[in-house]
């Protein structure tokens, strides 16, 4: 029997992040703290749109998640429902930003677990399912030590090369988030987070951004606002995240993943730039300005 639970998703206002406005672009410099890449001397770039863009993001402050099938089976799905019980897409229908530097983060994999859960980007309403390979359920070789999931309304465009990261192309998925708070979350939980840093992972030649963030309800959230704060209050965490994602495929006989940007975490400004760019890529996708391929747009 399917289980249904209620989770907080968003405030009463929502944005698709694509209004005509000034956006601060960073200029790169060296940074001494923690070996991170830092960006300052920001300049404003006014983004222009040929026509207003309206998104279908839900306004209801609560969504429900409905589990269908049994966990750790091929049929298991976690669907998202709006207040009327209608299925909605966690990728497309939950807003990315709540304003004031706050973003929604959807948990796919709770910390200290190893079932490789992910939003099914090629299925209607993009439910969360366990990933498979050759018909078998996939697991990480060991537990992941942080809550892991995605930023809604983002997309790493596989047709776009990133000149700053070895010309790597996007991996055709939403942007990943590594949430470093102390609480183990649940699959399908929607958290309000603030981004802190970014890691440019290169997985078999594809660019797979990892945004490091913290949930606003974490006891240490008020202490961390940028990459140097993470080093201070969560010492060793950024290195541990990089090493975990670098090495997790090795036990299966695959080569280690690599990281761009000098193998270092970029700071918050750079993370926000990545979020903005991938949100614009998502907007082009749902407006069908680019080929969606097998991706579900609802």
Short mmCIF file of C-alpha atoms in Angstrom, two decimals:
data_model
loop_
_atom_site.label_atom_id
_atom_site.label_comp_id
_atom_site.label_asym_id
_atom_site.label_seq_id
_atom_site.Cartn_x
_atom_site.Cartn_y
_atom_site.Cartn_z
CA UNK A 1 0.00 0.00 0.00
CA UNK A 2 1.39 3.39 -0.96
CA UNK A 3 2.45 5.68 1.85
CA UNK A 4 1.86 9.43 1.78
CA UNK A 5 3.62 12.03 3.90
CA UNK A 6 3.55 15.83 3.89
CA UNK A 7 6.71 17.88 3.49
CA UNK A 8 7.30 21.60 3.32
CA UNK A 9 8.30 22.66 -0.17
CA UNK A 10 8.17 26.39 -0.70
CA UNK A 11 6.91 29.70 0.47
CA UNK A 12 3.82 31.38 -0.95
CA UNK A 13 5.89 33.21 -3.52
CA UNK A 14 8.01 31.68 -6.23
CA UNK A 15 10.34 32.71 -8.99
CA UNK A 16 11.85 31.09 -12.03
CA UNK A 17 14.92 33.31 -11.63
CA UNK A 18 14.58 34.69 -15.17
CA UNK A 19 13.25 38.19 -14.70
CA UNK A 20 15.07 41.01 -16.48
CA UNK A 21 17.53 42.17 -13.84
CA UNK A 22 21.15 42.77 -13.03
CA UNK A 23 23.15 39.71 -12.09
CA UNK A 24 26.58 39.96 -10.51
CA UNK A 25 29.28 38.15 -12.39
CA UNK A 26 32.51 37.37 -10.54
CA UNK A 27 36.03 38.15 -11.63
CA UNK A 28 38.56 35.51 -10.61
CA UNK A 29 41.43 36.06 -8.26
CA UNK A 30 43.59 33.89 -6.06
CA UNK A 31 42.46 33.25 -2.51
CA UNK A 32 44.63 32.11 0.34
CA UNK A 33 42.04 30.65 2.68
CA UNK A 34 41.65 26.88 2.42
CA UNK A 35 43.07 26.71 -1.09
CA UNK A 36 39.70 27.71 -2.54
CA UNK A 37 39.07 29.66 -5.69
CA UNK A 38 37.65 33.08 -4.84
CA UNK A 39 35.91 35.69 -6.94
CA UNK A 40 35.51 39.40 -6.31
CA UNK A 41 35.36 42.74 -8.13
CA UNK A 42 31.95 41.76 -9.37
CA UNK A 43 30.36 43.53 -12.29
CA UNK A 44 26.70 43.76 -13.16
CA UNK A 45 25.35 42.12 -16.28
CA UNK A 46 21.78 42.99 -17.28
CA UNK A 47 20.04 39.91 -18.58
CA UNK A 48 17.53 40.52 -21.34
CA UNK A 49 14.75 38.28 -22.49
CA UNK A 50 12.95 38.48 -25.82
CA UNK A 51 9.64 37.75 -24.10
CA UNK A 52 8.46 37.27 -20.54
CA UNK A 53 8.99 33.77 -19.24
CA UNK A 54 6.27 32.27 -17.07
CA UNK A 55 6.97 29.08 -15.19
CA UNK A 56 4.62 26.46 -13.85
CA UNK A 57 6.20 26.26 -10.40
CA UNK A 58 3.69 25.46 -7.71
CA UNK A 59 2.68 28.13 -5.22
CA UNK A 60 1.27 25.79 -2.59
CA UNK A 61 3.59 25.89 0.46
CA UNK A 62 3.25 22.14 0.98
CA UNK A 63 3.60 19.11 -1.23
CA UNK A 64 3.07 15.48 -0.37
CA UNK A 65 5.24 12.60 -1.37
CA UNK A 66 3.61 9.30 -2.24
CA UNK A 67 5.66 6.12 -2.30
CA UNK A 68 4.63 3.46 -4.79
CA UNK A 69 6.13 -0.01 -4.61
CA UNK A 70 8.60 -1.31 -2.07
CA UNK A 71 11.97 0.38 -1.39
CA UNK A 72 14.97 -1.24 -3.04
CA UNK A 73 12.89 -2.78 -5.84
CA UNK A 74 12.78 -1.89 -9.54
CA UNK A 75 9.19 -0.63 -9.19
CA UNK A 76 9.78 1.74 -6.28
CA UNK A 77 8.89 5.38 -7.01
CA UNK A 78 8.48 8.49 -4.87
CA UNK A 79 5.96 10.83 -6.49
CA UNK A 80 5.25 14.42 -5.50
CA UNK A 81 1.67 15.66 -5.12
CA UNK A 82 0.32 19.17 -4.80
CA UNK A 83 -2.38 20.21 -2.32
CA UNK A 84 -5.16 18.83 -4.53
CA UNK A 85 -3.48 15.44 -4.84
CA UNK A 86 -2.31 16.04 -8.41
CA UNK A 87 1.11 14.73 -9.38
CA UNK A 88 3.75 17.38 -9.95
CA UNK A 89 7.38 17.19 -10.99
CA UNK A 90 10.01 17.82 -8.31
CA UNK A 91 12.36 18.90 -11.07
CA UNK A 92 10.06 21.28 -12.94
CA UNK A 93 7.30 22.32 -10.53
CA UNK A 94 9.10 23.12 -7.30
CA UNK A 95 10.66 26.59 -7.50
CA UNK A 96 14.42 26.97 -7.45
CA UNK A 97 14.66 30.15 -5.43
CA UNK A 98 12.66 31.60 -2.58
CA UNK A 99 14.48 34.95 -2.63
CA UNK A 100 16.99 36.42 -0.18
CA UNK A 101 19.61 33.86 -1.15
CA UNK A 102 17.44 30.88 -0.17
CA UNK A 103 17.00 27.91 -2.51
CA UNK A 104 14.98 24.70 -2.51
CA UNK A 105 16.87 21.43 -2.35
CA UNK A 106 15.23 18.06 -2.94
CA UNK A 107 16.75 15.12 -1.09
CA UNK A 108 17.32 12.04 -3.21
CA UNK A 109 19.83 10.20 -1.01
CA UNK A 110 19.83 10.61 2.79
CA UNK A 111 23.21 10.80 4.48
CA UNK A 112 24.66 7.52 5.77
CA UNK A 113 22.89 5.46 3.10
CA UNK A 114 24.10 3.93 -0.16
CA UNK A 115 21.10 3.16 -2.40
CA UNK A 116 21.70 5.32 -5.48
CA UNK A 117 18.42 7.23 -5.71
CA UNK A 118 17.75 9.85 -8.37
CA UNK A 119 15.01 11.82 -10.06
CA UNK A 120 13.87 9.86 -13.11
CA UNK A 121 14.29 12.64 -15.66
CA UNK A 122 12.88 10.48 -18.48
CA UNK A 123 9.63 9.49 -16.71
CA UNK A 124 6.37 11.43 -16.45
CA UNK A 125 6.35 13.68 -13.36
CA UNK A 126 10.03 12.77 -12.79
CA UNK A 127 9.59 10.72 -9.59
CA UNK A 128 12.54 9.62 -7.48
CA UNK A 129 13.63 6.03 -8.13
CA UNK A 130 16.66 3.85 -7.51
CA UNK A 131 19.10 3.96 -10.40
CA UNK A 132 19.77 0.78 -12.33
CA UNK A 133 22.46 -0.65 -14.53
CA UNK A 134 21.81 -3.64 -16.76
CA UNK A 135 18.53 -4.20 -14.96
CA UNK A 136 20.05 -4.30 -11.49
CA UNK A 137 19.64 -1.78 -8.70
CA UNK A 138 22.66 0.43 -8.11
CA UNK A 139 24.32 1.08 -4.78
CA UNK A 140 27.34 3.11 -3.82
CA UNK A 141 30.17 0.90 -2.51
CA UNK A 142 29.89 2.65 0.86
CA UNK A 143 27.60 5.14 2.58
CA UNK A 144 27.50 8.73 1.45
CA UNK A 145 28.22 10.99 4.41
CA UNK A 146 25.99 13.94 3.46
CA UNK A 147 22.45 14.48 2.26
CA UNK A 148 22.51 14.45 -1.52
CA UNK A 149 20.04 15.56 -4.15
CA UNK A 150 19.18 18.23 -6.68
CA UNK A 151 18.33 21.85 -7.27
CA UNK A 152 14.95 22.05 -9.04
CA UNK A 153 14.66 24.04 -12.24
CA UNK A 154 18.31 23.57 -13.19
CA UNK A 155 19.84 21.58 -16.03
CA UNK A 156 23.39 20.88 -17.16
CA UNK A 157 23.10 21.23 -20.92
CA UNK A 158 24.99 18.44 -22.73
CA UNK A 159 25.36 20.63 -25.82
CA UNK A 160 27.21 23.41 -23.97
CA UNK A 161 30.94 23.24 -23.32
CA UNK A 162 32.28 25.02 -20.25
CA UNK A 163 35.47 26.86 -21.20
CA UNK A 164 36.43 27.27 -17.54
CA UNK A 165 36.29 23.52 -16.87
CA UNK A 166 38.38 21.91 -19.63
CA UNK A 167 35.63 22.43 -22.21
CA UNK A 168 33.54 19.70 -20.56
CA UNK A 169 29.89 19.37 -21.58
CA UNK A 170 26.97 19.16 -19.14
CA UNK A 171 25.78 15.75 -17.93
CA UNK A 172 22.10 16.22 -18.95
CA UNK A 173 20.86 16.25 -15.34
CA UNK A 174 19.75 18.79 -12.75
CA UNK A 175 22.51 20.29 -10.62
CA UNK A 176 23.54 18.17 -7.62
CA UNK A 177 23.65 19.42 -4.05
CA UNK A 178 25.71 18.09 -1.15
CA UNK A 179 24.06 19.27 2.06
CA UNK A 180 26.49 19.20 5.00
CA UNK A 181 24.09 19.60 7.94
CA UNK A 182 24.02 17.22 10.88
CA UNK A 183 20.54 15.73 10.35
CA UNK A 184 19.84 12.69 8.21
CA UNK A 185 16.96 13.68 5.94
CA UNK A 186 14.33 11.60 4.14
CA UNK A 187 13.96 10.78 0.46
CA UNK A 188 11.77 13.45 -1.12
CA UNK A 189 12.23 15.99 1.66
CA UNK A 190 12.45 19.59 0.43
CA UNK A 191 14.88 21.77 2.36
CA UNK A 192 15.55 25.48 2.32
CA UNK A 193 19.30 25.86 1.83
CA UNK A 194 21.98 28.44 1.21
CA UNK A 195 24.80 27.58 -1.22
CA UNK A 196 28.35 27.85 0.11
CA UNK A 197 30.74 26.46 -2.51
CA UNK A 198 30.96 24.51 -5.78
CA UNK A 199 33.05 21.60 -7.00
CA UNK A 200 33.47 20.96 -10.72
CA UNK A 201 33.47 17.18 -11.00
CA UNK A 202 34.29 15.65 -14.38
CA UNK A 203 32.72 12.21 -14.71
CA UNK A 204 33.77 10.30 -17.83
CA UNK A 205 34.27 13.61 -19.61
CA UNK A 206 30.96 15.15 -18.50
CA UNK A 207 30.68 18.13 -16.18
CA UNK A 208 28.73 17.27 -13.03
CA UNK A 209 28.60 20.24 -10.65
CA UNK A 210 28.36 19.64 -6.90
CA UNK A 211 26.94 22.60 -5.00
CA UNK A 212 27.93 22.44 -1.33
CA UNK A 213 25.16 23.88 0.84
CA UNK A 214 23.61 23.81 4.29
CA UNK A 215 19.99 23.64 5.37
CA UNK A 216 18.78 26.79 7.06
CA UNK A 217 17.46 24.81 10.03
CA UNK A 218 20.85 23.32 10.84
CA UNK A 219 22.33 24.55 14.16
CA UNK A 220 25.48 25.76 12.39
CA UNK A 221 23.74 27.43 9.45
CA UNK A 222 24.20 30.92 10.87
CA UNK A 223 27.96 30.36 11.09
CA UNK A 224 28.62 29.54 7.45
CA UNK A 225 28.07 31.86 4.49
CA UNK A 226 30.97 31.08 2.14
CA UNK A 227 33.66 28.55 1.38
CA UNK A 228 36.10 29.79 4.04
CA UNK A 229 33.41 29.41 6.70
CA UNK A 230 33.02 25.77 5.72
CA UNK A 231 36.72 25.21 6.26
CA UNK A 232 36.50 26.92 9.65
CA UNK A 233 33.37 25.32 11.07
CA UNK A 234 33.36 22.02 9.15
CA UNK A 235 37.12 21.38 8.89
CA UNK A 236 38.08 18.81 6.30
CA UNK A 237 34.56 18.53 4.88
CA UNK A 238 35.27 20.02 1.45
CA UNK A 239 38.27 17.73 0.99
CA UNK A 240 36.22 14.75 2.15
CA UNK A 241 33.43 15.56 -0.33
CA UNK A 242 35.89 15.89 -3.19
CA UNK A 243 37.67 12.66 -2.27
CA UNK A 244 34.42 10.72 -1.85
CA UNK A 245 33.14 11.68 -5.28
CA UNK A 246 36.56 11.22 -6.84
CA UNK A 247 36.95 7.66 -5.59
CA UNK A 248 33.51 6.03 -5.30
CA UNK A 249 33.71 4.29 -8.68
CA UNK A 250 37.13 2.76 -8.08
CA UNK A 251 35.80 -0.35 -6.23
CA UNK A 252 33.82 -1.19 -9.39
CA UNK A 253 36.98 -1.14 -11.47
CA UNK A 254 36.41 2.27 -13.01
CA UNK A 255 38.88 5.15 -13.05
CA UNK A 256 38.65 7.93 -10.49
CA UNK A 257 36.63 10.99 -11.35
CA UNK A 258 38.46 14.28 -11.83
CA UNK A 259 37.82 17.87 -10.77
CA UNK A 260 38.29 21.08 -12.67
CA UNK A 261 39.07 24.57 -11.36
CA UNK A 262 42.45 23.43 -10.14
CA UNK A 263 40.95 20.60 -8.08
CA UNK A 264 39.68 23.21 -5.59
CA UNK A 265 36.26 24.33 -4.37
CA UNK A 266 34.99 27.60 -5.78
CA UNK A 267 33.35 30.12 -3.47
CA UNK A 268 29.72 31.10 -3.01
CA UNK A 269 29.68 33.74 -5.76
CA UNK A 270 30.87 31.19 -8.25
CA UNK A 271 28.32 28.64 -7.01
CA UNK A 272 25.56 31.21 -7.53
CA UNK A 273 26.82 31.85 -11.05
CA UNK A 274 26.57 28.13 -11.82
CA UNK A 275 23.06 27.97 -10.37
CA UNK A 276 22.00 30.96 -12.46
CA UNK A 277 23.48 29.58 -15.69
CA UNK A 278 21.94 26.14 -15.23
CA UNK A 279 18.58 27.68 -14.38
CA UNK A 280 18.69 29.54 -17.69
CA UNK A 281 19.57 26.28 -19.44
CA UNK A 282 16.55 24.64 -17.79
CA UNK A 283 14.33 27.52 -18.97
CA UNK A 284 15.44 26.94 -22.55
CA UNK A 285 14.73 23.25 -22.11
CA UNK A 286 11.15 23.66 -20.86
CA UNK A 287 10.45 26.34 -23.49
CA UNK A 288 11.66 23.75 -26.03
CA UNK A 289 14.31 26.10 -27.35
CA UNK A 290 16.68 23.14 -27.23
CA UNK A 291 16.15 19.46 -27.99
CA UNK A 292 14.86 17.63 -24.90
CA UNK A 293 15.66 14.18 -26.26
CA UNK A 294 14.22 11.59 -23.86
CA UNK A 295 13.78 14.04 -20.98
CA UNK A 296 10.30 14.49 -19.53
CA UNK A 297 9.14 18.11 -19.45
CA UNK A 298 6.22 17.55 -17.10
#
